[in-house]
Amino acid sequence: MFAQRSMRAQTVDEATRLLQEYVRIDTSNPPGDTRKAADFLAGIFQRDGIRVERYESAPGKAILYARLKTTLSPPAGKPIVLLHHMDVVPADRSQWSTDPFTPVITDAERGVGVPAEPNRGAGAPGVNNVLWGRGAMDMKGQAIAQLLAFLRLKRQNVPLNRDVILLAHPDEEVGGAMGARWMIANHYAELDPEYVIDEGGFGSRELFAAGKLVYGIAVAEKKIVWLKVRAEGVAGHGSQPNDQNPNDRLVRAVARLLSESDVAKTDVARPFQGRESGGPALRQAQGTPSSSRGERPALQPSLVDVMRARVGTFATNKFTHAIQQSTIAVTWLRSGVGDPPKINVIPSVAEVGLDCRVLPGTTKDEWIAEVARRLGDPSLKIELINESDDPIVTPQDTPLYRNLEAAIKARHPDAIVTPMLIPYGTDSNAFRPRGVKSYGIFPAILSADTIAGMHGDAEHVSLDSVREAAEVFFEALRATLAK
């Protein structure tokens, strides 16, 4: 018992210290320089006698790779990769009460670290043991949890039936081209994993369903479709309005677009069928003709249906809304002549940016056609700015998924553990097309405020949640790595 307490106290101390040090390293993207972060992680591994490899996908874009080798023979399978991104989104220092890269820990019991303006970036009254700073939640807190589990496998000489890799990379916050996707394109043979554990899901007592503790393990994500809509018209003097004002036409079209709250639903996230057949299998499962005679296979429950069956009635909030529907957000509007724009000039062009997150099963072309229908103006020009890979759903009937679920329920017997669709993008989507079973989870209970704080000026994470996640990761890994 004493040894267990001692080890836990050591982990608690280490979790706090390492997360403080990691958050202090400014990896804002842009520019996304991760060399100091890679140095920090390399020093930790080297002190524990773990060899590391480093790559640089572009100037300043450091990638760190550490590997624990199989100790059991024959190996049970290909590696497990613990994946995290080192880069973070920029922080507007004027909106933070403290420097976002000088982490503050609040402890209401002792009054430690609570600033004068507690709700602006550095804590809130009554919140214990919380670290505030850019990247604390997205995703350096989870990174430290993965790191501690990885180190514990080494320190305790846990038998390994396969290799375990910790991969820390840049560039996720701007699409991942120079991070995980670069590694896949240039060094995939050095990874070639069976499993990836990444960000995505989490535990919550409030966000998924009122009065229920729910842990979501991300097994799929929505398709990203970014669009620019352009209206062209006739320029003129503001004193003489005309019916060819592009601003008028675009505003009316966007109003029509947003007025349809019940967007086209293709609620059809289906089980992933294998390395080569993910896309076709997904489309067949949702009822696409499977032969020249137009025969359709029986529909299977969608991933959202599975979530509803396990969770019950979803709580009403923007997160659960985004899980259940394809969504459109107007993220920018551009018009006017001059800088600053002249108020008495009608411009000839107006544009709007649309961030669309589309449920699995709807293609890019189908979605663009739906947006055009809702805009209701065929003269508007729709341009595709960017799209993510078509979503693939990772199967849940695997040892690692079962062991993650078991480790969670061992700590919280009342927890509902469910596969989930996430409304945002992660680097897992780069691995799934290769047949890699990718699970996204921070396996700890997070508050709605913590989740909402990501990318905001009050980003924070409970240190207890980091410790709990480290424990769950370790137990799930140990069980999966057993002979």
Short mmCIF file of C-alpha atoms in Angstrom, two decimals:
data_model
loop_
_atom_site.label_atom_id
_atom_site.label_comp_id
_atom_site.label_asym_id
_atom_site.label_seq_id
_atom_site.Cartn_x
_atom_site.Cartn_y
_atom_site.Cartn_z
CA MET A 1 0.00 0.00 0.00
CA PHE A 2 2.83 2.39 0.90
CA ALA A 3 4.53 1.67 -2.42
CA GLN A 4 1.32 2.42 -4.30
CA ARG A 5 0.84 5.70 -2.44
CA SER A 6 4.45 6.65 -3.03
CA MET A 7 4.19 5.95 -6.76
CA ARG A 8 0.96 7.93 -7.02
CA ALA A 9 2.46 10.90 -5.18
CA GLN A 10 5.45 10.74 -7.51
CA THR A 11 3.15 10.71 -10.56
CA VAL A 12 1.11 13.63 -9.20
CA ASP A 13 4.23 15.70 -8.73
CA GLU A 14 5.60 14.73 -12.13
CA ALA A 15 2.34 15.46 -13.94
CA THR A 16 2.18 18.99 -12.53
CA ARG A 17 5.83 19.78 -13.17
CA LEU A 18 5.91 18.42 -16.71
CA LEU A 19 2.71 20.11 -17.79
CA GLN A 20 3.90 23.45 -16.42
CA GLU A 21 7.14 23.11 -18.35
CA TYR A 22 5.39 22.04 -21.53
CA VAL A 23 2.84 24.88 -21.52
CA ARG A 24 5.67 27.41 -20.97
CA ILE A 25 7.04 26.51 -24.41
CA ASP A 26 5.31 28.77 -26.93
CA THR A 27 4.42 26.57 -29.90
CA SER A 28 1.82 28.94 -31.38
CA ASN A 29 0.95 28.12 -34.97
CA PRO A 30 1.65 30.17 -36.95
CA PRO A 31 4.60 30.01 -36.98
CA GLY A 32 4.41 26.56 -35.34
CA ASP A 33 8.05 26.18 -34.31
CA THR A 34 8.23 22.95 -32.28
CA ARG A 35 12.00 22.58 -31.87
CA LYS A 36 12.05 23.60 -28.20
CA ALA A 37 9.10 21.34 -27.45
CA ALA A 38 10.90 18.44 -29.11
CA ASP A 39 14.02 19.25 -27.06
CA PHE A 40 11.93 19.17 -23.89
CA LEU A 41 10.40 15.78 -24.67
CA ALA A 42 13.71 14.33 -25.88
CA GLY A 43 15.35 15.24 -22.56
CA ILE A 44 12.64 13.36 -20.65
CA PHE A 45 13.05 10.23 -22.75
CA GLN A 46 16.83 10.32 -22.61
CA ARG A 47 16.80 10.53 -18.81
CA ASP A 48 14.81 7.30 -18.81
CA GLY A 49 17.13 5.63 -21.29
CA ILE A 50 14.65 5.71 -24.17
CA ARG A 51 16.11 6.31 -27.59
CA VAL A 52 14.48 9.01 -29.71
CA GLU A 53 14.49 9.88 -33.38
CA ARG A 54 13.96 13.39 -34.70
CA TYR A 55 12.77 14.62 -38.05
CA GLU A 56 12.17 18.07 -39.46
CA SER A 57 9.42 18.28 -42.06
CA ALA A 58 10.14 21.96 -42.72
CA PRO A 59 12.30 24.61 -41.04
CA GLY A 60 11.27 24.70 -37.37
CA LYS A 61 8.77 21.84 -37.77
CA ALA A 62 10.38 19.26 -35.48
CA ILE A 63 8.90 15.79 -35.03
CA LEU A 64 9.86 13.48 -32.16
CA TYR A 65 9.56 9.71 -32.19
CA ALA A 66 10.22 7.40 -29.21
CA ARG A 67 9.73 3.62 -29.23
CA LEU A 68 9.49 0.85 -26.65
CA LYS A 69 10.34 -2.47 -28.29
CA THR A 70 8.43 -5.72 -27.98
CA THR A 71 9.70 -7.92 -25.14
CA LEU A 72 7.48 -10.95 -25.81
CA SER A 73 7.88 -13.35 -28.72
CA PRO A 74 6.26 -13.71 -31.11
CA PRO A 75 4.71 -10.21 -31.27
CA ALA A 76 0.92 -10.15 -31.04
CA GLY A 77 0.57 -7.45 -33.66
CA LYS A 78 1.77 -4.16 -35.05
CA PRO A 79 2.55 -1.13 -32.85
CA ILE A 80 0.33 1.13 -30.79
CA VAL A 81 1.03 4.82 -31.45
CA LEU A 82 0.36 7.43 -28.76
CA LEU A 83 -0.14 10.53 -30.90
CA HIS A 84 -0.18 14.18 -29.95
CA HIS A 85 0.46 17.52 -31.61
CA MET A 86 2.91 19.96 -30.06
CA ASP A 87 1.55 23.08 -31.75
CA VAL A 88 -1.17 25.27 -30.26
CA VAL A 89 -3.36 28.05 -31.61
CA PRO A 90 -2.15 31.64 -31.04
CA ALA A 91 -3.28 33.52 -27.92
CA ASP A 92 -4.40 37.14 -27.80
CA ARG A 93 -2.45 38.28 -24.74
CA SER A 94 -4.68 41.33 -24.34
CA GLN A 95 -7.60 39.02 -23.50
CA TRP A 96 -5.74 36.99 -20.86
CA SER A 97 -5.34 38.07 -17.24
CA THR A 98 -1.92 36.43 -17.16
CA ASP A 99 0.62 35.51 -19.78
CA PRO A 100 -0.89 32.47 -21.59
CA PHE A 101 2.57 30.89 -21.67
CA THR A 102 3.21 31.39 -17.96
CA PRO A 103 0.94 28.68 -16.56
CA VAL A 104 -1.00 29.52 -13.42
CA ILE A 105 -2.32 26.87 -11.03
CA THR A 106 -5.37 27.78 -8.98
CA ASP A 107 -6.29 26.12 -5.71
CA ALA A 108 -9.36 27.63 -4.09
CA GLU A 109 -8.69 25.82 -0.81
CA ARG A 110 -5.42 27.66 -0.36
CA GLY A 111 -6.08 30.65 -2.59
CA VAL A 112 -3.01 29.96 -4.68
CA GLY A 113 -2.65 31.65 -8.03
CA VAL A 114 -6.15 33.18 -8.28
CA PRO A 115 -5.73 36.48 -10.17
CA ALA A 116 -7.75 39.65 -9.87
CA GLU A 117 -9.89 38.79 -12.91
CA PRO A 118 -10.44 35.06 -12.37
CA ASN A 119 -12.62 34.41 -15.40
CA ARG A 120 -10.22 35.82 -17.95
CA GLY A 121 -7.63 33.21 -18.72
CA ALA A 122 -6.31 32.27 -15.30
CA GLY A 123 -8.84 30.46 -13.23
CA ALA A 124 -12.25 30.65 -11.61
CA PRO A 125 -13.35 30.85 -7.99
CA GLY A 126 -14.03 27.49 -6.43
CA VAL A 127 -11.98 25.51 -8.97
CA ASN A 128 -9.26 23.38 -7.39
CA ASN A 129 -6.04 22.13 -8.87
CA VAL A 130 -6.48 23.68 -12.32
CA LEU A 131 -3.71 24.75 -14.66
CA TRP A 132 -4.43 27.68 -16.97
CA GLY A 133 -2.49 28.44 -20.13
CA ARG A 134 -2.52 28.09 -23.90
CA GLY A 135 -2.41 24.44 -24.90
CA ALA A 136 -3.29 23.14 -21.43
CA MET A 137 -6.34 21.37 -22.86
CA ASP A 138 -5.48 21.24 -26.57
CA MET A 139 -3.51 19.16 -26.23
CA LYS A 140 -0.53 19.31 -23.90
CA GLY A 141 -2.50 17.99 -20.92
CA GLN A 142 -3.34 14.79 -22.78
CA ALA A 143 0.22 14.67 -24.10
CA ILE A 144 1.59 14.56 -20.56
CA ALA A 145 -0.93 11.85 -19.63
CA GLN A 146 0.25 9.75 -22.58
CA LEU A 147 3.88 10.47 -21.73
CA LEU A 148 3.45 9.35 -18.12
CA ALA A 149 1.76 6.11 -19.19
CA PHE A 150 4.55 5.49 -21.71
CA LEU A 151 7.26 6.11 -19.12
CA ARG A 152 5.52 3.87 -16.61
CA LEU A 153 5.54 0.98 -19.08
CA LYS A 154 9.33 1.39 -19.25
CA ARG A 155 9.97 2.03 -15.56
CA GLN A 156 7.89 -0.94 -14.41
CA ASN A 157 9.28 -3.27 -17.08
CA VAL A 158 5.78 -4.13 -18.26
CA PRO A 159 5.94 -7.07 -20.72
CA LEU A 160 5.15 -5.83 -24.22
CA ASN A 161 3.56 -8.03 -26.87
CA ARG A 162 4.08 -5.32 -29.49
CA ASP A 163 5.99 -2.06 -29.87
CA VAL A 164 4.64 1.14 -28.36
CA ILE A 165 5.48 4.44 -30.07
CA LEU A 166 5.03 7.97 -28.79
CA LEU A 167 4.85 10.40 -31.71
CA ALA A 168 4.87 14.15 -31.09
CA HIS A 169 4.40 16.27 -34.18
CA PRO A 170 3.72 19.84 -35.36
CA ASP A 171 1.16 21.46 -37.62
CA GLU A 172 -2.15 19.90 -36.52
CA GLU A 173 -3.69 23.30 -35.88
CA VAL A 174 -3.22 24.29 -39.52
CA GLY A 175 -4.20 21.01 -41.18
CA GLY A 176 -1.34 18.64 -40.40
CA ALA A 177 0.44 18.67 -43.77
CA MET A 178 3.85 19.07 -42.11
CA GLY A 179 3.01 16.91 -39.11
CA ALA A 180 1.24 13.56 -38.97
CA ARG A 181 0.50 13.57 -42.69
CA TRP A 182 4.15 14.25 -43.49
CA MET A 183 5.20 11.29 -41.32
CA ILE A 184 2.65 9.06 -43.04
CA ALA A 185 3.88 10.15 -46.48
CA ASN A 186 7.61 9.93 -45.72
CA HIS A 187 8.18 7.52 -42.83
CA TYR A 188 5.14 5.30 -42.61
CA ALA A 189 7.21 2.11 -42.53
CA GLU A 190 8.71 3.28 -39.24
CA LEU A 191 5.21 3.52 -37.76
CA ASP A 192 2.95 1.02 -39.55
CA PRO A 193 0.65 0.83 -36.51
CA GLU A 194 -2.35 -1.31 -35.76
CA TYR A 195 -3.69 1.29 -33.32
CA VAL A 196 -3.49 5.05 -32.74
CA ILE A 197 -4.61 6.82 -29.57
CA ASP A 198 -5.23 10.49 -30.28
CA GLU A 199 -7.38 13.38 -29.06
CA GLY A 200 -11.13 13.59 -29.64
CA GLY A 201 -13.40 12.16 -26.95
CA PHE A 202 -13.58 12.67 -23.17
CA GLY A 203 -15.74 12.07 -20.12
CA SER A 204 -18.44 14.48 -18.94
CA ARG A 205 -21.23 14.54 -16.37
CA GLU A 206 -23.11 17.30 -18.16
CA LEU A 207 -22.28 17.72 -21.81
CA PHE A 208 -23.65 14.51 -23.34
CA ALA A 209 -26.69 13.90 -21.13
CA ALA A 210 -28.05 15.52 -17.98
CA GLY A 211 -27.28 13.56 -14.83
CA LYS A 212 -25.22 10.87 -16.58
CA LEU A 213 -21.49 10.26 -16.65
CA VAL A 214 -20.65 9.58 -20.29
CA TYR A 215 -17.27 8.83 -21.82
CA GLY A 216 -17.09 9.18 -25.58
CA ILE A 217 -14.34 7.41 -27.51
CA ALA A 218 -13.99 9.05 -30.91
CA VAL A 219 -14.08 6.52 -33.73
CA ALA A 220 -15.04 8.88 -36.58
CA GLU A 221 -15.24 12.55 -37.36
CA LYS A 222 -17.27 14.74 -39.64
CA LYS A 223 -16.05 15.70 -43.07
CA ILE A 224 -14.69 19.23 -43.34
CA VAL A 225 -15.89 21.19 -46.37
CA TRP A 226 -14.78 24.83 -46.49
CA LEU A 227 -16.53 26.95 -49.10
CA LYS A 228 -16.33 30.50 -50.46
CA VAL A 229 -19.52 31.94 -51.95
CA ARG A 230 -19.11 34.90 -54.28
CA ALA A 231 -21.73 37.36 -55.50
CA GLU A 232 -20.92 39.63 -58.42
CA GLY A 233 -22.90 42.74 -59.29
CA VAL A 234 -22.71 46.35 -60.44
CA ALA A 235 -20.70 48.96 -58.57
CA GLY A 236 -22.15 52.39 -57.99
CA HIS A 237 -22.72 55.34 -55.70
CA GLY A 238 -24.24 54.56 -52.32
CA SER A 239 -26.77 57.34 -52.76
CA GLN A 240 -28.39 55.46 -55.66
CA PRO A 241 -29.14 51.83 -54.70
CA ASN A 242 -29.51 49.36 -57.54
CA ASP A 243 -30.94 45.87 -57.84
CA GLN A 244 -27.53 44.43 -58.78
CA ASN A 245 -25.87 45.20 -55.44
CA PRO A 246 -23.87 42.02 -54.63
CA ASN A 247 -24.12 42.73 -50.90
CA ASP A 248 -27.93 42.62 -51.06
CA ARG A 249 -27.97 39.36 -53.00
CA LEU A 250 -25.41 37.68 -50.81
CA VAL A 251 -27.07 38.73 -47.55
CA ARG A 252 -30.45 37.43 -48.75
CA ALA A 253 -28.90 34.14 -49.87
CA VAL A 254 -27.06 33.63 -46.58
CA ALA A 255 -30.28 34.38 -44.70
CA ARG A 256 -32.00 31.63 -46.69
CA LEU A 257 -29.09 29.30 -46.07
CA LEU A 258 -29.21 29.77 -42.33
CA SER A 259 -32.99 29.78 -42.06
CA GLU A 260 -33.17 26.06 -42.75
CA SER A 261 -32.29 24.80 -39.29
CA ASP A 262 -33.02 21.22 -40.31
CA VAL A 263 -30.01 20.72 -42.58
CA ALA A 264 -29.71 17.77 -44.92
CA LYS A 265 -29.09 14.83 -42.59
CA THR A 266 -27.20 11.79 -43.72
CA ASP A 267 -26.97 10.23 -40.31
CA VAL A 268 -25.13 7.21 -41.58
CA ALA A 269 -21.75 6.68 -39.94
CA ARG A 270 -21.27 2.98 -40.54
CA PRO A 271 -18.84 0.35 -39.31
CA PHE A 272 -15.44 0.39 -41.02
CA GLN A 273 -14.93 -2.77 -43.07
CA GLY A 274 -11.21 -3.01 -43.69
CA ARG A 275 -8.01 -1.47 -44.97
CA GLU A 276 -8.95 -1.19 -48.62
CA SER A 277 -12.73 -1.03 -48.48
CA GLY A 278 -13.49 1.78 -46.07
CA GLY A 279 -15.07 4.17 -48.57
CA PRO A 280 -17.11 1.69 -50.64
CA ALA A 281 -18.16 -0.28 -47.57
CA LEU A 282 -19.37 2.90 -45.92
CA ARG A 283 -21.47 3.85 -48.94
CA GLN A 284 -22.88 0.35 -49.36
CA ALA A 285 -23.90 0.22 -45.73
CA GLN A 286 -25.93 3.42 -46.06
CA GLY A 287 -27.92 2.01 -48.95
CA THR A 288 -25.99 2.85 -52.09
CA PRO A 289 -26.78 0.31 -54.84
CA SER A 290 -24.41 -2.65 -54.49
CA SER A 291 -24.97 -4.16 -57.94
CA SER A 292 -26.07 -3.24 -61.43
CA ARG A 293 -29.58 -4.39 -60.49
CA GLY A 294 -29.76 -1.65 -57.85
CA GLU A 295 -30.00 -4.03 -54.90
CA ARG A 296 -29.54 -2.32 -51.54
CA PRO A 297 -28.21 -4.00 -48.43
CA ALA A 298 -30.09 -3.68 -45.17
CA LEU A 299 -29.34 -0.44 -43.35
CA GLN A 300 -27.31 -0.71 -40.17
CA PRO A 301 -27.67 1.63 -37.19
CA SER A 302 -25.63 4.81 -37.65
CA LEU A 303 -22.95 5.79 -35.19
CA VAL A 304 -25.20 8.58 -33.91
CA ASP A 305 -27.98 6.01 -33.44
CA VAL A 306 -25.57 3.86 -31.40
CA MET A 307 -24.74 6.88 -29.25
CA ARG A 308 -28.43 7.64 -28.67
CA ALA A 309 -29.13 4.02 -27.75
CA ARG A 310 -26.38 4.06 -25.11
CA VAL A 311 -26.70 7.59 -23.80
CA GLY A 312 -30.46 8.14 -24.06
CA THR A 313 -31.72 11.66 -24.60
CA PHE A 314 -28.89 14.00 -25.46
CA ALA A 315 -28.45 17.22 -23.52
CA THR A 316 -29.34 20.30 -25.55
CA ASN A 317 -26.20 22.27 -26.37
CA LYS A 318 -24.09 23.25 -29.33
CA PHE A 319 -21.80 20.22 -28.95
CA THR A 320 -24.52 17.56 -29.08
CA HIS A 321 -26.26 19.52 -31.85
CA ALA A 322 -23.05 19.39 -33.91
CA ILE A 323 -22.69 15.63 -33.35
CA GLN A 324 -26.16 14.91 -34.70
CA GLN A 325 -26.33 17.22 -37.72
CA SER A 326 -24.33 18.55 -40.61
CA THR A 327 -23.57 22.15 -39.73
CA ILE A 328 -22.70 25.43 -41.44
CA ALA A 329 -20.95 28.35 -39.76
CA VAL A 330 -20.49 31.73 -41.44
CA THR A 331 -16.92 32.56 -40.46
CA TRP A 332 -16.15 35.66 -42.51
CA LEU A 333 -17.74 38.26 -44.79
CA ARG A 334 -15.73 40.31 -47.25
CA SER A 335 -16.89 43.29 -49.28
CA GLY A 336 -16.34 46.99 -49.81
CA VAL A 337 -13.97 49.20 -51.75
CA GLY A 338 -10.88 50.69 -50.13
CA ASP A 339 -9.22 50.17 -46.75
CA PRO A 340 -11.09 51.08 -44.68
CA PRO A 341 -14.03 50.42 -47.01
CA LYS A 342 -15.74 53.51 -48.40
CA ILE A 343 -19.25 53.71 -46.98
CA ASN A 344 -20.63 55.56 -50.01
CA VAL A 345 -19.47 53.03 -52.63
CA ILE A 346 -21.50 49.99 -53.70
CA PRO A 347 -18.92 47.28 -54.51
CA SER A 348 -19.02 44.92 -57.48
CA VAL A 349 -18.12 41.81 -55.45
CA ALA A 350 -19.13 40.36 -52.07
CA GLU A 351 -17.93 37.06 -50.56
CA VAL A 352 -18.67 34.87 -47.55
CA GLY A 353 -16.76 31.97 -46.01
CA LEU A 354 -18.63 28.86 -44.86
CA ASP A 355 -17.15 26.28 -42.49
CA CYS A 356 -19.23 23.15 -43.15
CA ARG A 357 -18.91 19.99 -41.03
CA VAL A 358 -20.72 17.17 -42.77
CA LEU A 359 -21.94 13.88 -41.36
CA PRO A 360 -20.34 10.71 -42.75
CA GLY A 361 -22.01 9.38 -45.85
CA THR A 362 -22.49 12.69 -47.68
CA THR A 363 -20.01 13.42 -50.46
CA LYS A 364 -18.47 16.80 -51.17
CA ASP A 365 -20.49 17.16 -54.37
CA GLU A 366 -23.73 16.21 -52.64
CA TRP A 367 -23.08 18.77 -49.93
CA ILE A 368 -22.19 21.58 -52.33
CA ALA A 369 -25.40 20.86 -54.22
CA GLU A 370 -27.33 21.10 -50.95
CA VAL A 371 -25.70 24.43 -50.08
CA ALA A 372 -26.51 25.75 -53.57
CA ARG A 373 -30.13 24.68 -53.17
CA ARG A 374 -30.46 26.47 -49.86
CA LEU A 375 -28.75 29.64 -51.09
CA GLY A 376 -31.44 29.78 -53.75
CA ASP A 377 -29.54 31.99 -56.21
CA PRO A 378 -27.95 30.22 -59.20
CA SER A 379 -25.92 33.29 -60.08
CA LEU A 380 -23.75 32.85 -56.97
CA LYS A 381 -20.39 31.16 -57.45
CA ILE A 382 -19.42 28.46 -54.93
CA GLU A 383 -15.71 27.63 -54.61
CA LEU A 384 -14.28 24.73 -52.63
CA ILE A 385 -11.47 26.04 -50.41
CA ASN A 386 -10.57 22.83 -48.62
CA GLU A 387 -11.97 19.40 -47.77
CA SER A 388 -10.87 16.64 -45.44
CA ASP A 389 -10.75 12.96 -46.26
CA ASP A 390 -14.05 11.14 -46.40
CA PRO A 391 -14.76 9.84 -42.88
CA ILE A 392 -14.12 6.21 -42.00
CA VAL A 393 -15.48 4.64 -38.83
CA THR A 394 -13.05 2.64 -36.69
CA PRO A 395 -14.46 -0.66 -35.36
CA GLN A 396 -15.04 -0.98 -31.65
CA ASP A 397 -14.73 -4.76 -31.38
CA THR A 398 -11.00 -4.65 -30.66
CA PRO A 399 -8.85 -5.43 -27.59
CA LEU A 400 -7.70 -1.82 -27.21
CA TYR A 401 -11.22 -0.37 -27.32
CA ARG A 402 -12.45 -2.97 -24.83
CA ASN A 403 -9.51 -2.29 -22.52
CA LEU A 404 -10.03 1.47 -22.65
CA GLU A 405 -13.68 0.90 -21.73
CA ALA A 406 -12.74 -1.53 -18.92
CA ALA A 407 -10.14 0.87 -17.47
CA ILE A 408 -12.71 3.68 -17.41
CA LYS A 409 -15.42 1.55 -15.82
CA ALA A 410 -13.00 0.21 -13.21
CA ARG A 411 -12.67 3.78 -11.95
CA HIS A 412 -16.28 4.81 -12.61
CA PRO A 413 -18.68 1.83 -12.57
CA ASP A 414 -21.60 4.14 -13.36
CA ALA A 415 -19.99 5.45 -16.55
CA ILE A 416 -21.60 4.97 -19.94
CA VAL A 417 -18.84 4.39 -22.48
CA THR A 418 -19.84 4.94 -26.08
CA PRO A 419 -18.17 5.25 -29.46
CA MET A 420 -18.69 8.75 -30.70
CA LEU A 421 -18.61 10.95 -33.75
CA ILE A 422 -16.70 14.18 -33.14
CA PRO A 423 -17.61 17.43 -34.89
CA TYR A 424 -14.01 18.64 -35.32
CA GLY A 425 -11.01 17.26 -37.18
CA THR A 426 -7.98 15.40 -35.78
CA ASP A 427 -4.92 13.67 -37.17
CA SER A 428 -6.64 10.30 -36.71
CA ASN A 429 -8.40 10.97 -39.99
CA ALA A 430 -5.04 10.64 -41.75
CA PHE A 431 -4.49 7.15 -40.33
CA ARG A 432 -7.95 5.62 -40.75
CA PRO A 433 -7.80 5.35 -44.57
CA ARG A 434 -4.81 3.02 -44.10
CA GLY A 435 -6.87 0.67 -41.95
CA VAL A 436 -5.37 1.90 -38.67
CA LYS A 437 -7.76 1.53 -35.75
CA SER A 438 -7.73 5.05 -34.37
CA TYR A 439 -9.34 6.05 -31.08
CA GLY A 440 -9.54 9.60 -29.77
CA ILE A 441 -9.99 10.13 -26.06
CA PHE A 442 -8.81 12.13 -23.07
CA PRO A 443 -10.01 9.50 -20.57
CA ALA A 444 -10.97 11.75 -17.68
CA ILE A 445 -13.99 13.73 -16.54
CA LEU A 446 -13.94 17.24 -18.01
CA SER A 447 -16.28 20.09 -17.21
CA ALA A 448 -18.24 21.89 -19.91
CA ASP A 449 -16.18 25.01 -19.13
CA THR A 450 -12.95 23.11 -19.71
CA ILE A 451 -14.14 21.85 -23.08
CA ALA A 452 -15.45 25.28 -24.06
CA GLY A 453 -12.13 26.84 -23.07
CA MET A 454 -10.19 25.19 -25.89
CA HIS A 455 -8.79 27.85 -28.24
CA GLY A 456 -10.27 30.54 -25.97
CA ASP A 457 -8.78 33.07 -23.58
CA ALA A 458 -9.60 30.89 -20.57
CA GLU A 459 -8.01 27.61 -21.61
CA HIS A 460 -7.39 25.29 -18.69
CA VAL A 461 -7.28 21.69 -17.54
CA SER A 462 -7.67 20.02 -14.17
CA LEU A 463 -4.44 18.42 -13.03
CA ASP A 464 -6.51 15.63 -11.51
CA SER A 465 -7.88 14.88 -14.98
CA VAL A 466 -4.34 14.62 -16.36
CA ARG A 467 -3.42 12.17 -13.60
CA GLU A 468 -6.59 10.16 -14.11
CA ALA A 469 -6.01 10.01 -17.87
CA ALA A 470 -2.45 8.78 -17.28
CA GLU A 471 -3.79 5.98 -15.07
CA VAL A 472 -6.46 4.94 -17.59
CA PHE A 473 -3.99 4.98 -20.48
CA PHE A 474 -1.55 2.85 -18.49
CA GLU A 475 -4.13 0.28 -17.44
CA ALA A 476 -5.59 0.00 -20.95
CA LEU A 477 -2.14 -0.31 -22.50
CA ARG A 478 -0.95 -2.88 -19.95
CA ALA A 479 -3.99 -5.04 -20.59
CA THR A 480 -3.62 -4.76 -24.37
CA LEU A 481 0.10 -5.51 -24.23
CA ALA A 482 -0.29 -8.65 -22.10
CA LYS A 483 0.47 -11.95 -23.80
#
